PDB file of C-alpha atoms and ligand atoms in Angstrom:
ATOM      1  CA  MET A   1     140.244 168.391 156.643  1.00 70.00           C
ATOM      2  CA  SER A   2     143.921 169.341 156.240  1.00 83.00           C
ATOM      3  CA  GLN A   3     144.855 172.922 155.441  1.00 96.00           C
ATOM      4  CA  LEU A   4     145.622 173.599 151.785  1.00 98.00           C
ATOM      5  CA  ILE A   5     148.861 175.204 150.608  1.00 98.00           C
ATOM      6  CA  THR A   6     148.750 176.581 147.053  1.00 98.00           C
ATOM      7  CA  ILE A   7     152.020 176.488 145.111  1.00 98.00           C
ATOM      8  CA  LEU A   8     151.932 178.974 142.233  1.00 99.00           C
ATOM      9  CA  ASN A   9     154.428 179.133 139.382  1.00 98.00           C
ATOM     10  CA  GLY A  10     154.902 181.866 136.805  1.00 98.00           C
ATOM     11  CA  PRO A  11     156.013 182.019 133.183  1.00 98.00           C
ATOM     12  CA  ASN A  12     158.213 179.409 131.549  1.00 98.00           C
ATOM     13  CA  LEU A  13     158.224 177.135 134.591  1.00 98.00           C
ATOM     14  CA  ASN A  14     156.036 174.710 132.604  1.00 98.00           C
ATOM     15  CA  LEU A  15     159.353 173.863 130.915  1.00 96.00           C
ATOM     16  CA  LEU A  16     161.086 173.038 134.193  1.00 97.00           C
ATOM     17  CA  GLY A  17     163.359 170.025 133.628  1.00 96.00           C
ATOM     18  CA  LEU A  18     163.908 170.985 129.979  1.00 95.00           C
ATOM     19  CA  ARG A  19     164.644 174.694 130.295  1.00 90.00           C
ATOM     20  CA  GLU A  20     168.276 175.658 131.102  1.00 93.00           C
ATOM     21  CA  PRO A  21     168.886 172.537 133.237  1.00 94.00           C
ATOM     22  CA  GLU A  22     172.284 173.888 134.283  1.00 94.00           C
ATOM     23  CA  LEU A  23     170.399 176.638 136.158  1.00 94.00           C
ATOM     24  CA  TYR A  24     167.127 174.957 137.116  1.00 96.00           C
ATOM     25  CA  GLY A  25     167.949 171.222 137.251  1.00 94.00           C
ATOM     26  CA  THR A  26     166.234 168.276 135.590  1.00 96.00           C
ATOM     27  CA  ASP A  27     163.221 167.750 137.871  1.00 97.00           C
ATOM     28  CA  THR A  28     159.894 168.666 136.284  1.00 98.00           C
ATOM     29  CA  LEU A  29     157.025 170.596 137.905  1.00 98.00           C
ATOM     30  CA  ASP A  30     155.213 167.243 138.287  1.00 98.00           C
ATOM     31  CA  ASP A  31     158.232 166.022 140.291  1.00 98.00           C
ATOM     32  CA  VAL A  32     158.045 169.176 142.429  1.00 98.00           C
ATOM     33  CA  ALA A  33     154.314 168.632 142.995  1.00 98.00           C
ATOM     34  CA  ALA A  34     154.941 165.047 144.172  1.00 98.00           C
ATOM     35  CA  GLN A  35     157.820 166.064 146.472  1.00 98.00           C
ATOM     36  CA  CYS A  36     155.796 168.870 148.065  1.00 98.00           C
ATOM     37  CA  GLN A  37     152.741 166.663 148.502  1.00 98.00           C
ATOM     38  CA  SER A  38     154.831 164.063 150.317  1.00 98.00           C
ATOM     39  CA  VAL A  39     156.414 166.617 152.681  1.00 98.00           C
ATOM     40  CA  ALA A  40     153.048 168.302 153.264  1.00 98.00           C
ATOM     41  CA  LYS A  41     151.279 164.999 154.026  1.00 97.00           C
ATOM     42  CA  ASP A  42     153.804 164.213 156.774  1.00 97.00           C
ATOM     43  CA  LEU A  43     153.029 167.638 158.263  1.00 97.00           C
ATOM     44  CA  GLY A  44     149.258 167.177 158.063  1.00 97.00           C
ATOM     45  CA  LEU A  45     148.889 169.640 155.171  1.00 98.00           C
ATOM     46  CA  SER A  46     147.794 169.235 151.571  1.00 98.00           C
ATOM     47  CA  THR A  47     149.114 170.983 148.466  1.00 98.00           C
ATOM     48  CA  GLU A  48     147.969 171.987 145.015  1.00 98.00           C
ATOM     49  CA  LEU A  49     150.490 173.142 142.392  1.00 98.00           C
ATOM     50  CA  LYS A  50     149.614 175.369 139.437  1.00 98.00           C
ATOM     51  CA  GLN A  51     151.541 177.101 136.662  1.00 98.00           C
ATOM     52  CA  THR A  52     150.557 179.818 134.210  1.00 98.00           C
ATOM     53  CA  ASN A  53     152.190 181.896 131.510  1.00 98.00           C
ATOM     54  CA  HIS A  54     149.435 184.541 131.808  1.00 98.00           C
ATOM     55  CA  GLU A  55     149.747 187.308 134.393  1.00 98.00           C
ATOM     56  CA  GLY A  56     145.993 187.953 134.723  1.00 98.00           C
ATOM     57  CA  GLU A  57     145.382 184.269 135.394  1.00 98.00           C
ATOM     58  CA  MET A  58     148.005 184.382 138.137  1.00 98.00           C
ATOM     59  CA  VAL A  59     146.238 187.401 139.688  1.00 98.00           C
ATOM     60  CA  ASP A  60     142.902 185.498 139.546  1.00 98.00           C
ATOM     61  CA  TRP A  61     144.463 182.444 141.208  1.00 98.00           C
ATOM     62  CA  ILE A  62     146.034 184.538 143.983  1.00 98.00           C
ATOM     63  CA  GLN A  63     142.670 186.206 144.655  1.00 98.00           C
ATOM     64  CA  ALA A  64     140.972 182.771 144.771  1.00 98.00           C
ATOM     65  CA  CYS A  65     143.432 181.708 147.488  1.00 98.00           C
ATOM     66  CA  ARG A  66     141.575 184.083 149.830  1.00 97.00           C
ATOM     67  CA  GLU A  67     138.704 181.574 149.766  1.00 96.00           C
ATOM     68  CA  HIS A  68     140.445 178.214 150.019  1.00 96.00           C
ATOM     69  CA  SER A  69     144.158 178.383 150.907  1.00 98.00           C
ATOM     70  CA  ALA A  70     145.902 178.679 154.260  1.00 98.00           C
ATOM     71  CA  GLY A  71     149.193 179.716 152.650  1.00 98.00           C
ATOM     72  CA  ILE A  72     150.825 180.492 149.325  1.00 98.00           C
ATOM     73  CA  ILE A  73     154.179 179.389 147.967  1.00 98.00           C
ATOM     74  CA  ILE A  74     154.984 181.352 144.825  1.00 99.00           C
ATOM     75  CA  ASN A  75     157.744 181.249 142.271  1.00 98.00           C
ATOM     76  CA  PRO A  76     156.711 184.313 140.269  1.00 98.00           C
ATOM     77  CA  ALA A  77     159.600 183.697 137.826  1.00 98.00           C
ATOM     78  CA  ALA A  78     160.105 186.768 135.580  1.00 98.00           C
ATOM     79  CA  TRP A  79     157.093 188.552 137.157  1.00 98.00           C
ATOM     80  CA  SER A  80     159.119 188.809 140.381  1.00 98.00           C
ATOM     81  CA  HIS A  81     161.123 191.539 138.692  1.00 98.00           C
ATOM     82  CA  THR A  82     158.308 193.292 136.819  1.00 98.00           C
ATOM     83  CA  SER A  83     154.846 192.826 138.303  1.00 98.00           C
ATOM     84  CA  VAL A  84     153.159 195.255 140.663  1.00 98.00           C
ATOM     85  CA  ALA A  85     149.897 193.421 139.798  1.00 98.00           C
ATOM     86  CA  VAL A  86     151.160 190.157 141.291  1.00 98.00           C
ATOM     87  CA  LEU A  87     152.411 192.030 144.364  1.00 98.00           C
ATOM     88  CA  ASP A  88     149.067 193.830 144.804  1.00 98.00           C
ATOM     89  CA  ALA A  89     147.194 190.523 144.503  1.00 98.00           C
ATOM     90  CA  LEU A  90     149.413 188.932 147.158  1.00 98.00           C
ATOM     91  CA  ASN A  91     148.739 191.921 149.405  1.00 98.00           C
ATOM     92  CA  THR A  92     145.026 190.969 149.392  1.00 98.00           C
ATOM     93  CA  PHE A  93     145.897 187.597 150.950  1.00 98.00           C
ATOM     94  CA  ASP A  94     146.140 187.406 154.753  1.00 97.00           C
ATOM     95  CA  GLY A  95     147.991 184.099 155.225  1.00 98.00           C
ATOM     96  CA  PRO A  96     151.711 183.324 154.977  1.00 98.00           C
ATOM     97  CA  VAL A  97     153.448 183.766 151.619  1.00 98.00           C
ATOM     98  CA  ILE A  98     156.826 182.212 150.818  1.00 98.00           C
ATOM     99  CA  GLU A  99     158.658 183.273 147.646  1.00 98.00           C
ATOM    100  CA  VAL A 100     160.791 180.603 145.979  1.00 98.00           C
ATOM    101  CA  HIS A 101     163.488 180.946 143.349  1.00 98.00           C
ATOM    102  CA  ILE A 102     165.168 177.785 142.166  1.00 98.00           C
ATOM    103  CA  SER A 103     168.317 179.650 141.179  1.00 98.00           C
ATOM    104  CA  ASN A 104     170.248 182.165 143.274  1.00 98.00           C
ATOM    105  CA  ILE A 105     168.855 185.348 141.747  1.00 98.00           C
ATOM    106  CA  TYR A 106     171.487 187.417 143.611  1.00 97.00           C
ATOM    107  CA  ALA A 107     174.319 185.629 141.791  1.00 97.00           C
ATOM    108  CA  ARG A 108     172.757 186.371 138.391  1.00 97.00           C
ATOM    109  CA  GLU A 109     172.107 189.482 136.280  1.00 97.00           C
ATOM    110  CA  ALA A 110     171.465 192.745 138.185  1.00 98.00           C
ATOM    111  CA  PHE A 111     167.858 192.959 136.895  1.00 97.00           C
ATOM    112  CA  ARG A 112     167.063 189.766 138.847  1.00 98.00           C
ATOM    113  CA  HIS A 113     168.283 191.208 142.161  1.00 98.00           C
ATOM    114  CA  HIS A 114     165.048 193.109 142.813  1.00 98.00           C
ATOM    115  CA  SER A 115     161.758 191.301 143.398  1.00 98.00           C
ATOM    116  CA  PHE A 116     158.508 193.240 143.912  1.00 98.00           C
ATOM    117  CA  VAL A 117     157.051 190.134 145.584  1.00 98.00           C
ATOM    118  CA  SER A 118     159.731 190.138 148.298  1.00 98.00           C
ATOM    119  CA  THR A 119     158.140 193.168 149.994  1.00 98.00           C
ATOM    120  CA  ARG A 120     155.099 190.953 150.761  1.00 98.00           C
ATOM    121  CA  ALA A 121     156.798 187.604 151.316  1.00 98.00           C
ATOM    122  CA  ASN A 122     157.069 186.273 154.862  1.00 98.00           C
ATOM    123  CA  GLY A 123     160.158 184.408 153.706  1.00 98.00           C
ATOM    124  CA  ILE A 124     162.292 183.862 150.624  1.00 98.00           C
ATOM    125  CA  VAL A 125     164.133 180.734 149.488  1.00 98.00           C
ATOM    126  CA  ALA A 126     166.587 181.216 146.608  1.00 98.00           C
ATOM    127  CA  GLY A 127     169.365 179.099 145.161  1.00 98.00           C
ATOM    128  CA  CYS A 128     168.361 175.814 146.824  1.00 98.00           C
ATOM    129  CA  GLY A 129     167.190 174.207 143.586  1.00 98.00           C
ATOM    130  CA  VAL A 130     163.740 172.646 143.536  1.00 98.00           C
ATOM    131  CA  GLN A 131     164.316 171.582 147.151  1.00 98.00           C
ATOM    132  CA  GLY A 132     163.392 175.197 147.934  1.00 98.00           C
ATOM    133  CA  TYR A 133     159.725 174.348 147.386  1.00 98.00           C
ATOM    134  CA  CYS A 134     159.839 171.637 150.098  1.00 98.00           C
ATOM    135  CA  LEU A 135     161.686 174.004 152.442  1.00 98.00           C
ATOM    136  CA  ALA A 136     158.897 176.511 151.827  1.00 98.00           C
ATOM    137  CA  VAL A 137     156.241 173.898 152.735  1.00 98.00           C
ATOM    138  CA  GLN A 138     158.076 173.272 156.022  1.00 98.00           C
ATOM    139  CA  ARG A 139     158.273 177.006 156.714  1.00 98.00           C
ATOM    140  CA  ILE A 140     154.571 177.557 156.016  1.00 98.00           C
ATOM    141  CA  HIS A 141     153.797 174.700 158.413  1.00 98.00           C
ATOM    142  CA  THR A 142     155.826 176.471 161.110  1.00 98.00           C
ATOM    143  CA  LEU A 143     154.111 179.794 160.410  1.00 98.00           C
ATOM    144  CA  LEU A 144     150.650 178.180 160.591  1.00 97.00           C
ATOM    145  CA  SER A 145     151.391 176.249 163.808  1.00 95.00           C
TER     146      SER A 145
HETATM  147  C1  DQA B   1     163.426 182.102 138.788  1.00 73.74           C
HETATM  148  C2  DQA B   1     164.414 183.255 138.630  1.00 73.74           C
HETATM  149  C3  DQA B   1     163.841 184.341 137.729  1.00 73.74           C
HETATM  150  O1  DQA B   1     164.767 185.421 137.604  1.00 73.74           O
HETATM  151  C4  DQA B   1     163.555 183.802 136.353  1.00 73.74           C
HETATM  152  O2  DQA B   1     162.935 184.787 135.550  1.00 73.74           O
HETATM  153  C5  DQA B   1     162.768 182.536 136.388  1.00 73.74           C
HETATM  154  C6  DQA B   1     162.994 181.553 137.440  1.00 73.74           C
HETATM  155  C7  DQA B   1     164.013 180.935 139.601  1.00 73.74           C
HETATM  156  O3  DQA B   1     163.245 180.068 140.002  1.00 73.74           O
HETATM  157  O4  DQA B   1     165.227 180.882 139.828  1.00 73.74           O
HETATM  158  O5  DQA B   1     161.985 182.275 135.470  1.00 73.74           O
HETATM  159  O6  DQA B   1     162.288 182.586 139.480  1.00 73.74           O
END
């Protein structure tokens, strides 16, 4: 069976495609899921994509990855800048973690320049649009190989 990569998305990303399209583009999370699945399949991996607006649910999902996922791709959205709980949960996971931001957080407001998650991430993709998720799948493949 192929190794599973879990792609986790934080608050407000359920509105991807509708929300501030000038910053985040017009692709939806379903589009992202399909693009990642296609890239992953070519690499012999499989993907599941999830989104939540609830921090505790995100922590539960990260903990569950210990049981069934080889790697995590996470766009923590606003929790990047606020959540020690999400960071602590990621620190319980042994596999590779790639942090994705659709926009270039370093070209935006100062409060977006710090991410708690970055201290755990094996790599960070920011400002590449939704293509960043596919780049993260490729990177996880390299890290698992
Ligand atoms: C984001 C950047 C965050 O600062 C913001 O809170 C988001 C999305 C991005 O993908 O660019 O919700 O993570």
